[in-house]
C-alpha positions as semicolon CSV with decimal commas, in nm:
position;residue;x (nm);y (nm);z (nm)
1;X;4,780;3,972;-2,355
2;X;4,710;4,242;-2,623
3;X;4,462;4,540;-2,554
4;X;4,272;4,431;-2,819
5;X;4,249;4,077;-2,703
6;X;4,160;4,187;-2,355
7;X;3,879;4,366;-2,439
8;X;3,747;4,081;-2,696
9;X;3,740;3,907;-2,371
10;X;3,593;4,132;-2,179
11;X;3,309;4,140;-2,392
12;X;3,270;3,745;-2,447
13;X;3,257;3,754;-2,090
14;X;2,981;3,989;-2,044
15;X;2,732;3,805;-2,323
16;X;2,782;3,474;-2,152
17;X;2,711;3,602;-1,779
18;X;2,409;3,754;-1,943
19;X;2,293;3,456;-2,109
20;X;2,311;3,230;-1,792
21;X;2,139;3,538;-1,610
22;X;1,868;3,499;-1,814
23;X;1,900;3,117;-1,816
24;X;1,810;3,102;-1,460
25;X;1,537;3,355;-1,455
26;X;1,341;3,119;-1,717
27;X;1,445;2,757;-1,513
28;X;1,303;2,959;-1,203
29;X;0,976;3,041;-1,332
30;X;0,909;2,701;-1,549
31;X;0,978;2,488;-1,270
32;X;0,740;2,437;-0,912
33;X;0,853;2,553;-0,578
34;X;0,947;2,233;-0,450
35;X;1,179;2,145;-0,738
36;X;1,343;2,507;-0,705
37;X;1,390;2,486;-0,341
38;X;1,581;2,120;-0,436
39;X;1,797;2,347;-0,670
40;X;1,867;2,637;-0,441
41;X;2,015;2,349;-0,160
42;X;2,212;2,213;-0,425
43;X;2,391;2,591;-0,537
44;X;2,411;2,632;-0,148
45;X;2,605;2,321;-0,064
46;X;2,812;2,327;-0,434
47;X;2,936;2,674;-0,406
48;X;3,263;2,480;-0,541
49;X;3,393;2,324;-0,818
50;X;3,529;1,944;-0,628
51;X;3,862;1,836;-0,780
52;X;3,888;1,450;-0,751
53;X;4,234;1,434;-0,678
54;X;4,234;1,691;-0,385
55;X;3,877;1,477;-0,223
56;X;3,710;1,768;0,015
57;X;3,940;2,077;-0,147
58;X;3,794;2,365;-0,338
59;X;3,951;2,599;-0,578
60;X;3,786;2,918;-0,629
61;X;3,773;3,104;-0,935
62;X;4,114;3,352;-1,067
63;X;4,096;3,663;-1,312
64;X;4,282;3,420;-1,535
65;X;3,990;3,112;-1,548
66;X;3,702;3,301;-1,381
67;X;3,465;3,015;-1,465
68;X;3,671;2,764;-1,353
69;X;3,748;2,603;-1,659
70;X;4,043;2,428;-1,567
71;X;3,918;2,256;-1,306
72;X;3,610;2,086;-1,482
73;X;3,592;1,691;-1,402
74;X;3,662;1,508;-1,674
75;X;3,455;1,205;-1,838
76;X;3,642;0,896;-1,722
77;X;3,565;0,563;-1,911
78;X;3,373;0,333;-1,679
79;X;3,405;0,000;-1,752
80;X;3,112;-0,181;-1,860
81;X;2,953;-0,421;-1,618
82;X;2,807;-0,736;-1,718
83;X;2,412;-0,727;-1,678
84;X;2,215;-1,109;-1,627
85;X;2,085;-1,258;-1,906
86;X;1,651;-1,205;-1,956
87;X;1,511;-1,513;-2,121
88;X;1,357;-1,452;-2,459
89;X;0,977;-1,493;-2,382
90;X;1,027;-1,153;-2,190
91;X;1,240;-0,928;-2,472
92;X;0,915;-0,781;-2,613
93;X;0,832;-0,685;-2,229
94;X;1,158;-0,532;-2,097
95;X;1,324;-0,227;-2,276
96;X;1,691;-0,364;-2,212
97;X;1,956;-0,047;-2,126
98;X;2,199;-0,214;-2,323
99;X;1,988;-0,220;-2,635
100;X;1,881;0,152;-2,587
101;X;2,274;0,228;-2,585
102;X;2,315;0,047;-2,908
103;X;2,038;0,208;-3,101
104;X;2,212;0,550;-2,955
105;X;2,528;0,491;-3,086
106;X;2,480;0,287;-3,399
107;X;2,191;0,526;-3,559
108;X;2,266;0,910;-3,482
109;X;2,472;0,931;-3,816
110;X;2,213;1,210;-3,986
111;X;1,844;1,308;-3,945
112;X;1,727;0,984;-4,151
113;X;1,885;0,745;-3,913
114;X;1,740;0,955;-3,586
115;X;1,386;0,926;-3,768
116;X;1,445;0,539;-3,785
117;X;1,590;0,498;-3,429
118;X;1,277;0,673;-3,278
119;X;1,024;0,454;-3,453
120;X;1,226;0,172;-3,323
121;X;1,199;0,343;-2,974
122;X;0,822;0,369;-3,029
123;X;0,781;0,005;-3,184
124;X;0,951;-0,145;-2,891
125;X;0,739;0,048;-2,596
126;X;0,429;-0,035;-2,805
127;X;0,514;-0,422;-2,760
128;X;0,612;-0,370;-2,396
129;X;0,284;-0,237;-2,320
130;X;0,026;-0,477;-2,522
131;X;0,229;-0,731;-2,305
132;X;0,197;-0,563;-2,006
133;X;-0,200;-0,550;-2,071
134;X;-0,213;-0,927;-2,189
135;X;-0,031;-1,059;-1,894
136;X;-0,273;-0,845;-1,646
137;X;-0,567;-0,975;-1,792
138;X;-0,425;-1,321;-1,748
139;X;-0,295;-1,289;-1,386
140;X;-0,538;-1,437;-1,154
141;X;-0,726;-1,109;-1,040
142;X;-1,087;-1,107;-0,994
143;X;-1,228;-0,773;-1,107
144;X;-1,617;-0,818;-0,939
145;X;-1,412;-0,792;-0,561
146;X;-1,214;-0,476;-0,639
147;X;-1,520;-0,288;-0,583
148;X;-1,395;-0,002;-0,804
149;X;-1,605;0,332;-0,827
150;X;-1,652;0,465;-1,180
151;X;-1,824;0,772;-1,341
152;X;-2,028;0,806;-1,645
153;X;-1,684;0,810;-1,890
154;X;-1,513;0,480;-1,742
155;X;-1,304;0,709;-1,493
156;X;-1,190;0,610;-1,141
157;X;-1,259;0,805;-0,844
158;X;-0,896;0,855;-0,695
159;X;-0,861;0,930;-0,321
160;X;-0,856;1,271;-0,335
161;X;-1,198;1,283;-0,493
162;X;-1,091;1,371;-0,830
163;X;-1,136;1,107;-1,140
164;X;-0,771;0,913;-1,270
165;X;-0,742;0,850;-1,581
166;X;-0,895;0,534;-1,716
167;X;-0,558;0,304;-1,767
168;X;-0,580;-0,056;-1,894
169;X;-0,230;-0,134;-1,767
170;X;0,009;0,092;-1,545
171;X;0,185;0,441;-1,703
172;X;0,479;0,430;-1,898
173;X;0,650;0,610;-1,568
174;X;0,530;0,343;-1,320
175;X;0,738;0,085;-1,552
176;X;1,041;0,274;-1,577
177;X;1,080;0,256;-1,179
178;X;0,935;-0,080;-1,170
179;X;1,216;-0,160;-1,433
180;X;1,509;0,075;-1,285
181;X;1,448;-0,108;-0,994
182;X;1,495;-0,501;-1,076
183;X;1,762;-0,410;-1,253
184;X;1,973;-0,271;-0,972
185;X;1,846;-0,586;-0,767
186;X;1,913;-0,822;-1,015
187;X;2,270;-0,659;-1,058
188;X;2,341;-0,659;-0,705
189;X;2,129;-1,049;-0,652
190;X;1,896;-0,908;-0,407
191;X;1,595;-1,010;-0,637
192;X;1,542;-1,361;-0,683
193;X;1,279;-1,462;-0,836
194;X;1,226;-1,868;-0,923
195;X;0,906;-1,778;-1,206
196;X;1,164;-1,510;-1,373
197;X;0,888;-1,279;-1,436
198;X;0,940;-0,886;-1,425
199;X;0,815;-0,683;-1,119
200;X;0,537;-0,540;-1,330
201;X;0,347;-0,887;-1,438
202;X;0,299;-0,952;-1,045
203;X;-0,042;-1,031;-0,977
204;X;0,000;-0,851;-0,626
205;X;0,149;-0,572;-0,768
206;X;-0,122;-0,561;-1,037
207;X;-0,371;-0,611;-0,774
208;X;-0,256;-0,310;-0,540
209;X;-0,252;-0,085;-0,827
210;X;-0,605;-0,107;-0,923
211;X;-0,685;-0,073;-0,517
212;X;-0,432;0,250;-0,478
213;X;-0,546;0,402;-0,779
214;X;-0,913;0,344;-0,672
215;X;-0,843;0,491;-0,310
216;X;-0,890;0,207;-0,114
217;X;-0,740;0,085;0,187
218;X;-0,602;-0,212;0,218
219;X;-0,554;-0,500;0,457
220;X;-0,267;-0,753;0,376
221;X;-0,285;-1,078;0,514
222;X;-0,050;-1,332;0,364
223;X;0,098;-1,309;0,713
224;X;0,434;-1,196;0,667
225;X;0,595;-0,813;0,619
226;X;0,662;-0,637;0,334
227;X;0,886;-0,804;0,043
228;X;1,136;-0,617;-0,208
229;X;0,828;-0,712;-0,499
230;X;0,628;-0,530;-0,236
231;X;0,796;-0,246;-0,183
232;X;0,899;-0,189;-0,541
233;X;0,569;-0,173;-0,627
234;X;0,403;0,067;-0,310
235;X;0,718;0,295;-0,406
236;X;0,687;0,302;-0,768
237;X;0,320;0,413;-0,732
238;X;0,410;0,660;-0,504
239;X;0,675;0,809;-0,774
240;X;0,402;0,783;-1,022
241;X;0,139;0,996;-0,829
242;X;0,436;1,224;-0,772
243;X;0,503;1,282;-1,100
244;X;0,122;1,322;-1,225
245;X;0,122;1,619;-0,980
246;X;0,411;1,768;-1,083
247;X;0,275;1,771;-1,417
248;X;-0,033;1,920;-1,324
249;X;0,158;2,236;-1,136
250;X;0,023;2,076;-0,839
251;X;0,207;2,085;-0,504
252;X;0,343;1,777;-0,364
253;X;0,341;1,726;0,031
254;X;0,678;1,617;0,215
255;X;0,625;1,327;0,330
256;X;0,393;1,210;0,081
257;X;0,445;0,818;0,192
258;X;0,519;0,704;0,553
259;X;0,671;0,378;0,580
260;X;0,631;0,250;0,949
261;X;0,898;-0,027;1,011
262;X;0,983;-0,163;1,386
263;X;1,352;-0,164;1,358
264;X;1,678;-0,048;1,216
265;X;1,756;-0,343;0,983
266;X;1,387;-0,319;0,828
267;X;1,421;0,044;0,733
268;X;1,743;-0,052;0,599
269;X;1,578;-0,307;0,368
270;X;1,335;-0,052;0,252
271;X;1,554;0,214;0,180
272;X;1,723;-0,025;-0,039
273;X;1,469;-0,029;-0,265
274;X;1,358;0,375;-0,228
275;X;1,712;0,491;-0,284
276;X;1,706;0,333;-0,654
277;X;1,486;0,601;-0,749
278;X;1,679;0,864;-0,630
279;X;1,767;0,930;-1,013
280;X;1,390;0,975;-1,099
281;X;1,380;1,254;-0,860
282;X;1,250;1,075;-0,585
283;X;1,413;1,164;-0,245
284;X;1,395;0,945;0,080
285;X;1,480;0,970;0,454
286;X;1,511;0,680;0,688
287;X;1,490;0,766;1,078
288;X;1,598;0,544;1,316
289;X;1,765;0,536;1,693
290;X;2,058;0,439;1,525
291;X;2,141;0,813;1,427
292;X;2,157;1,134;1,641
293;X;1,857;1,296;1,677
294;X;2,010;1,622;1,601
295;X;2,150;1,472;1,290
296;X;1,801;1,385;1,196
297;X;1,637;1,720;1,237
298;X;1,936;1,919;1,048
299;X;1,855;1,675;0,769
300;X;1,454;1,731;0,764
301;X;1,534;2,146;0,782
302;X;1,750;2,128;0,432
303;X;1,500;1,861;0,225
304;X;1,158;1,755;0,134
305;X;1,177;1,407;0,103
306;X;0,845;1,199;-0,114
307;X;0,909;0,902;0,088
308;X;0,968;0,907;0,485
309;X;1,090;0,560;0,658
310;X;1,031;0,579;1,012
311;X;1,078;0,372;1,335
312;X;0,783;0,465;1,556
313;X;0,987;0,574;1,866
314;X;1,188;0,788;1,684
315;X;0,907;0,933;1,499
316;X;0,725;1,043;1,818
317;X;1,027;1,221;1,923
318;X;1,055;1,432;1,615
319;X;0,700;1,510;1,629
320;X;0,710;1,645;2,023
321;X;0,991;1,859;1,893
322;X;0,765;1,982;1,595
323;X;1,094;1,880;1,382
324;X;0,852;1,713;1,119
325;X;0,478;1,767;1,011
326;X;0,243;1,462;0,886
327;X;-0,096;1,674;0,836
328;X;-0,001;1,588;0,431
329;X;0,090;1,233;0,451
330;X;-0,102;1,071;0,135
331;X;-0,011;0,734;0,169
332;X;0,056;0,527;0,530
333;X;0,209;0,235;0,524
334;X;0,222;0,003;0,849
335;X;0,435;-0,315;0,813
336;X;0,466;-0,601;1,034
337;X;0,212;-0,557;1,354
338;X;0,399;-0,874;1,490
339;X;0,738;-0,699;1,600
340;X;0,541;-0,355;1,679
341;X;0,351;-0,580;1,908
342;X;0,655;-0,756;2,078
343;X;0,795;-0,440;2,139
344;X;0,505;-0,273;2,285
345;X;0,449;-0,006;1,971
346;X;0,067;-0,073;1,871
347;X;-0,054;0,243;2,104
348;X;0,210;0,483;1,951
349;X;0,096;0,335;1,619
350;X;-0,194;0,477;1,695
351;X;-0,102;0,824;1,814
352;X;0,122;0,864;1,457
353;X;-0,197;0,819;1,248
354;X;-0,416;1,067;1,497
355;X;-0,120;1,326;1,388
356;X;-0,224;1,262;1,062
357;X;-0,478;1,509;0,884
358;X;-0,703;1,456;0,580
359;X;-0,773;1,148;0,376
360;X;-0,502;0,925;0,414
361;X;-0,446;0,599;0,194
362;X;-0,391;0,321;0,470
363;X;-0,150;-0,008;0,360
364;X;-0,153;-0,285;0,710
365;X;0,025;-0,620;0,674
366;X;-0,114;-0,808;0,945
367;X;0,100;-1,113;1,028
368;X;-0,053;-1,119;1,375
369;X;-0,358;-1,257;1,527
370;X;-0,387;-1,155;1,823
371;X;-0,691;-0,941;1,969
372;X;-0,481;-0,631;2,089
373;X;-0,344;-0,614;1,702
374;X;-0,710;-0,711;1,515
375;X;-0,790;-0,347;1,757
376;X;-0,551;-0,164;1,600
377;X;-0,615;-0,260;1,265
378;X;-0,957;-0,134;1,310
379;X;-0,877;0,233;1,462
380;X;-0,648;0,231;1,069
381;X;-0,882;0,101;0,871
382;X;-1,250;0,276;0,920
383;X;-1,334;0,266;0,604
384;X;-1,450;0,017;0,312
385;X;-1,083;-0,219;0,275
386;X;-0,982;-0,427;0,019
387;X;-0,829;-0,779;0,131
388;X;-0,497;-0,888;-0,062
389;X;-0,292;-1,223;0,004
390;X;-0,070;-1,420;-0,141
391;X;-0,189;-1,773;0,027
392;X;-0,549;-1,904;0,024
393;X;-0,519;-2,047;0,430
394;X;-0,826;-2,022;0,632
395;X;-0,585;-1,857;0,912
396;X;-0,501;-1,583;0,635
397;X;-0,909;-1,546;0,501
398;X;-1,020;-1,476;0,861
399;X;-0,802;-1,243;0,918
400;X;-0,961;-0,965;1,176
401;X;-1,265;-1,131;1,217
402;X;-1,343;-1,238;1,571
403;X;-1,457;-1,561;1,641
404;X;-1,678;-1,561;1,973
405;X;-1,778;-1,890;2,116
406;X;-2,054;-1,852;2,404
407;X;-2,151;-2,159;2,622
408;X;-2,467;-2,168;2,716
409;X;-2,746;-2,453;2,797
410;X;-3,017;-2,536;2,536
411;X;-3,309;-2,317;2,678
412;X;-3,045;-1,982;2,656
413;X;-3,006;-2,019;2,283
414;X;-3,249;-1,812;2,173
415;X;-3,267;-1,510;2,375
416;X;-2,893;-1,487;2,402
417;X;-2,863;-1,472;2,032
418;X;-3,136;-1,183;2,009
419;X;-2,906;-0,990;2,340
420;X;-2,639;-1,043;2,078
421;X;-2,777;-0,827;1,779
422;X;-2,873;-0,522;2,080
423;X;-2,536;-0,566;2,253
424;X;-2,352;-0,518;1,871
425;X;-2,603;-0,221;1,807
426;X;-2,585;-0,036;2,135
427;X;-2,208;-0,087;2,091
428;X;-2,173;0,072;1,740
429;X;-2,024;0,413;1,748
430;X;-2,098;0,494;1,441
431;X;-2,463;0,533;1,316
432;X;-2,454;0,372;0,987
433;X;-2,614;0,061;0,909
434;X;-2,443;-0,271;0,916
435;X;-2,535;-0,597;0,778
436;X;-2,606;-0,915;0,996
437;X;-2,704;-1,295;0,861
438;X;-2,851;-1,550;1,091
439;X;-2,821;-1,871;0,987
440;X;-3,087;-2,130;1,160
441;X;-3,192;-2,467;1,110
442;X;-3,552;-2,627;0,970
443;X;-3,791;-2,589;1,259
444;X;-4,003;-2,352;1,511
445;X;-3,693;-2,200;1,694
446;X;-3,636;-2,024;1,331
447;X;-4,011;-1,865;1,333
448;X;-3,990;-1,779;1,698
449;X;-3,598;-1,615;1,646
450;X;-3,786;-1,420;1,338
451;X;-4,123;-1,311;1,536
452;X;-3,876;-1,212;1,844
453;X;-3,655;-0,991;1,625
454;X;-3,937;-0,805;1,384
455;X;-4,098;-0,751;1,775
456;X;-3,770;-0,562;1,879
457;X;-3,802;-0,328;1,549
458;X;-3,580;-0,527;1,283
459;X;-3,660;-0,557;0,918
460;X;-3,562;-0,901;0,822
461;X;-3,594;-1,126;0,479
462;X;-3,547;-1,437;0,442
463;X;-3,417;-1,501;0,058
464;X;-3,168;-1,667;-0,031
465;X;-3,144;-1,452;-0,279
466;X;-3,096;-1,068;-0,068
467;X;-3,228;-0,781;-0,184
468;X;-3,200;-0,427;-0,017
469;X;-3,411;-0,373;0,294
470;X;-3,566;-0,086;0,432
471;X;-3,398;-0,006;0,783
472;X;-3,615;0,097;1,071
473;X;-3,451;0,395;1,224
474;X;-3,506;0,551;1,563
475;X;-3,564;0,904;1,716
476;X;-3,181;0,983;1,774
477;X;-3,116;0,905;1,398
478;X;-2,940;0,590;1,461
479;X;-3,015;0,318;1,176
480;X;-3,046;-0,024;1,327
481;X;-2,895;-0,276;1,127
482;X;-3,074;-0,484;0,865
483;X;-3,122;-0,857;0,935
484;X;-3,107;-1,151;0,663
485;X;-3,212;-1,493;0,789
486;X;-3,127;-1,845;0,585
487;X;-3,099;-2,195;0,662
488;X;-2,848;-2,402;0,652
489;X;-2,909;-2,560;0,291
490;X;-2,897;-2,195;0,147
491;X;-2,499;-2,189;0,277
492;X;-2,340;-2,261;-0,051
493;X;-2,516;-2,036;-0,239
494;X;-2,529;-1,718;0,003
495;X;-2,279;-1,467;-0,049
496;X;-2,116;-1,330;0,302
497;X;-1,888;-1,134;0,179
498;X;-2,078;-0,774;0,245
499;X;-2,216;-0,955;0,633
500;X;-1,974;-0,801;0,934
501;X;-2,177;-1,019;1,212
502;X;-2,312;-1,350;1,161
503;X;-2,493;-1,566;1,436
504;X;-2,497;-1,902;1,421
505;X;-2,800;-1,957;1,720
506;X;-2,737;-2,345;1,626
507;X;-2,388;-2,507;1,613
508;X;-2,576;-2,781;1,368
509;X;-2,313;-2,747;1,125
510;X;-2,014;-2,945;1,024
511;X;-1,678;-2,793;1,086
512;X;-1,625;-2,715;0,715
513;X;-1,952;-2,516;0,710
514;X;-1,777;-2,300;1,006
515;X;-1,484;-2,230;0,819
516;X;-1,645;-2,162;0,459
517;X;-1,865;-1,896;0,643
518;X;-1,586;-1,826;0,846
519;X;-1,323;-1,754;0,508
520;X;-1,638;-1,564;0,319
521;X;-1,798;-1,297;0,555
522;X;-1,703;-0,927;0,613
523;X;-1,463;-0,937;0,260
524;X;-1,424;-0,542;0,256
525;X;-1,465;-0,465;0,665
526;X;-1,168;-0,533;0,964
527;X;-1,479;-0,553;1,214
528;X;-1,656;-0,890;1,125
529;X;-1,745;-1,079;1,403
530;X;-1,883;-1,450;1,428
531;X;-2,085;-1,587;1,699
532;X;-2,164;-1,895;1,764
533;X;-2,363;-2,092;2,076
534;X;-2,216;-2,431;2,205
535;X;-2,392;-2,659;2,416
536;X;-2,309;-2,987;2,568
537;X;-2,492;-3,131;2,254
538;X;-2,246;-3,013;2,022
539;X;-1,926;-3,177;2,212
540;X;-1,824;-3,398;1,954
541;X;-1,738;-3,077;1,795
542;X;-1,522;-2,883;2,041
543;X;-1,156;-3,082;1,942
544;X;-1,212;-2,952;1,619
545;X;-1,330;-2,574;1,668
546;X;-1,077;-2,575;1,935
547;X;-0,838;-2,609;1,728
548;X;-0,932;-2,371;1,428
549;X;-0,966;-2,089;1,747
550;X;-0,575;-2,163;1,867
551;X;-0,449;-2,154;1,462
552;X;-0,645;-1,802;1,430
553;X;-0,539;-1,703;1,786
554;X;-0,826;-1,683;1,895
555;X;-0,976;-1,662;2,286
556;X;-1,060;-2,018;2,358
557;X;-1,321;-2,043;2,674
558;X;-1,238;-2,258;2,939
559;X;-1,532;-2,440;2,956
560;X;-1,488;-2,551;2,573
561;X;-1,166;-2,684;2,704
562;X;-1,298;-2,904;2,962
563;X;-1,581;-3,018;2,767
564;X;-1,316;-3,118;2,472
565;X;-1,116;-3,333;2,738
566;X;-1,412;-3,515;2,891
């Protein structure tokens, strides 16, 4: 090489390390500190350039290619794969990858034809949306039960006490994972769905966005665990919230969502739905006894995942070794309290969420009945809840709400249905007032169960109609609970769902009546409890009740059992 050409070189040389000095100096300071800690692991682990043909092998740079030039991968041709067919009544609602590629290609000629091919862009997103909206409105949601907390501009109160933006339908960003990820299932025929619709018309998807985005916990009770719908959607909100706070220059917590799962194969199935936004930026771990445990903790120390599967076992171990730290988790996510119950998990459930700091957004899908699970669900879910299921059963309705049966003979009716309303009050831990409904029949029992109760300090009314009562409260600051009274004519048009305990003193009703209530009452509470008094009077109803009690799992008394059979 000439002197002249080597120092020509030279030269080149210097202007372009200076120019990717200063490159770096501006991505450093425009980008957060948990996207530049992401990039700094990367730089560690490629210190390389990888040559295909040699798999693991390096080369490092020469004085002759000092960039490593030669060595750049090159662009191979994949071959195109052939996508499934969408039905025309949803082209306005999906943005198709294959059409985006064509308007790429066909219309990048000259600036008149890039002008066109982004009002296309615009056009088509437009449509996608107004559909979105129209098919929302449409799906069977009933806005009155969301119980959604607004300010004085139309805002929503998120769960972190700041107001969300006002949003008729879900963000452009929640779509694109919604959409990224029924492709890749459709692809792979995973995701079968018999109504065709896309993941984003789902009217439990819909449903749990307007809960998450209001900050409300919620209590799934179709009776089953999580599906891929499911999952794609608890995900894809995650990776929206994730993305708002990036925006903002807010920091992000690692883990921001733990997924609870009670074995290997589930956390499989869920990770097969989190790794498809792995492109979006969205990064995932799944820990389970099927990898080493110092596998697991190397893996923690080099990333911040957004999204954290976990295996409760294997999670306790981590934390006793201080290897992770849940004090940020935003979002919980507890799936299947059937298995953790089998397997004996429902007490370290419980120990995970005490390791948790802060206001947490709780998700529970409760397929199990049993009284040792209802307990649990209640130490996750103190506050205000918001029911969603996907079947209208009675067993799915009265989910977490005990059903208590006393026996008793006539003459105990009364006063054991006042001890009631003190043993639930003395019991209360917490001193807020809760709401409890009577429901008697036509005659003096009712005045004397009214004069008994006002005697013991009780407000009651006695509208059908309720309206808020003053509490009586005592000297330790404790609020005793205001009582409603009705008969049993004013059933049908009562509204239970805000009542956690109702008494029935008088098992007059028919077994209908006992489920309606039963279906209604304590709609946005896990701690509703029904009582009711049977007497040798009301056998001709015990087959029946008995029966209801074993489909809801719950205790069924002995005596009930005997008097059934006689």
């Amino acid at each position: 090489m000439a002197k002249g050409d080597d120092a020509v070189r030279k030269k080149q040389n210097k202007v372009k390390r200076k120019k990717l000095h200063n490159k770096n100096d501006r991505s450093s300071s425009a980008i957060s500190a948990r996207v530049a800690s992401i990039i700094a692991a990367k730089k560690r682990r490629h210190s390389g350039k990888r040559r295909k043909c040699q798999g693991m092998c390096f080369s490092l740079p020469t004085l002759d290619d000092p960039f490593n030039d030669r060595n750049v991968a090159k662009d191979f041709e994949k071959k195109a794969t052939k996508k499934p067919m969408v039905s025309h009544k949803h082209e306005n609602v999906f943005l198709n990858e294959k059409s985006k590629e064509t308007l790429d290609t066909e219309m990048v000629d000259g600036p008149a034809q890039k002008k066109e091919m982004v009002t296309v862009l615009k056009d088509g997103l437009k449509k996608s949306l107004a559909s979105i909206n129209t098919m929302a409105r449409r799906s069977r949601i009933d806005p009155g039960n969301t119980k959604t907390q607004l300010d004085g501009n139309g805002g929503i109160y998120g769960h972190q006490g700041k107001v969300c933006e006002n949003l008729d339908c879900p963000s452009k960003y929640l779509i694109q994972c919604l959409n990224a990820i029924e492709n890749s299932l459709r692809c792979d025929g995973t995701y079968d769905n018999e109504e065709d619709k896309p993941l984003f018309v789902s009217t439990w998807g819909v449903e749990f966005w307007k809960c998450y985005s209001a900050g409300k916990d919620i209590l799934e009770t179709t009776g089953t665990s999580s599906t891929l719908e499911q999952i794609a959607w608890m995900v894809s909100c995650v990776a929206d919230s994730v993305s708002r706070k990036d925006e903002e220059g807010l920091s992000v917590t690692s883990p921001f969502l733990l997924f609870l799962v009670p074995s290997q194969e589930k956390a499989t199935k869920v990770r097969s739905v989190c790794k498809l936004l792995k492109a979006l930026g969205i990064h995932t771990v799944s820990i389970h006894p099927g990898a080493s445990l110092d596998h697991q903790i190397e893996g923690l120390k080099s990333s911040e995942p957004e999204i954290m599967i976990s295996t409760p076992e294997r999670l306790l171990e981590l934390l006793s070794l201080k290897a992770v730290d849940l004090s940020g988790v935003s979002l919980l996510v507890v799936d299947g309290l059937e298995s953790f119950y089998s397997k004996g998990c429902l007490d370290k459930i419980n120990s995970i969420r005490q390791s948790i700091s802060g206001k947490t957004h709780t998700v529970v899908f409760n397929d199990c009945h049993r009284y040792a699970c209802v307990r649990v669900v209640q130490n996750l879910l103190t506050g205000s809840v918001h029911r969603l299921s996907l079947n209208s059963s009675f067993t799915s309705q009265s989910a977490c709400i005990i059903q208590s049966v006393n026996m008793c003979l006539l003459k105990e009716k009364l006063p054991k249905a006042i001890g009631v309303l003190d043993q639930a009050y003395r019991g209360r831990h917490q001193p807020q007032a809760s709401k409890v409904l009577y429901i008697v029949g036509k005659d003096d029992k009712y005045r004397k169960l009214a004069t008994a109760l006002k005697f013991k300090g009780y407000s009651i009314t006695s509208d059908s109609v309720f309206t808020e009562v003053g509490n009586s409260v005592e000297m330790k600051g404790r609020t005793r609970p205001a009582v409603s009274m009705i008969d049993i004519d004013q059933i049908g048009a009562t509204d239970f769902s805000e009542y956690e305990c109702v008494v029935l003193p008088d098992l007059i009703l028919s077994i209908d009546s006992y489920v309606q209530i039963l279906t209604r009452m304590a709609r946005y509470s896990v701690n509703g409890v029904l009582h009711s008094f049977f007497t040798r009077e009301d056998a001709k109803l015990a087959a029946p009740l008995i029966k209801i009690l074993e489909q809801c799992g719950q205790a069924v008394p002995e005596a009930l059992r005997k008097m059934s059979s006689s």
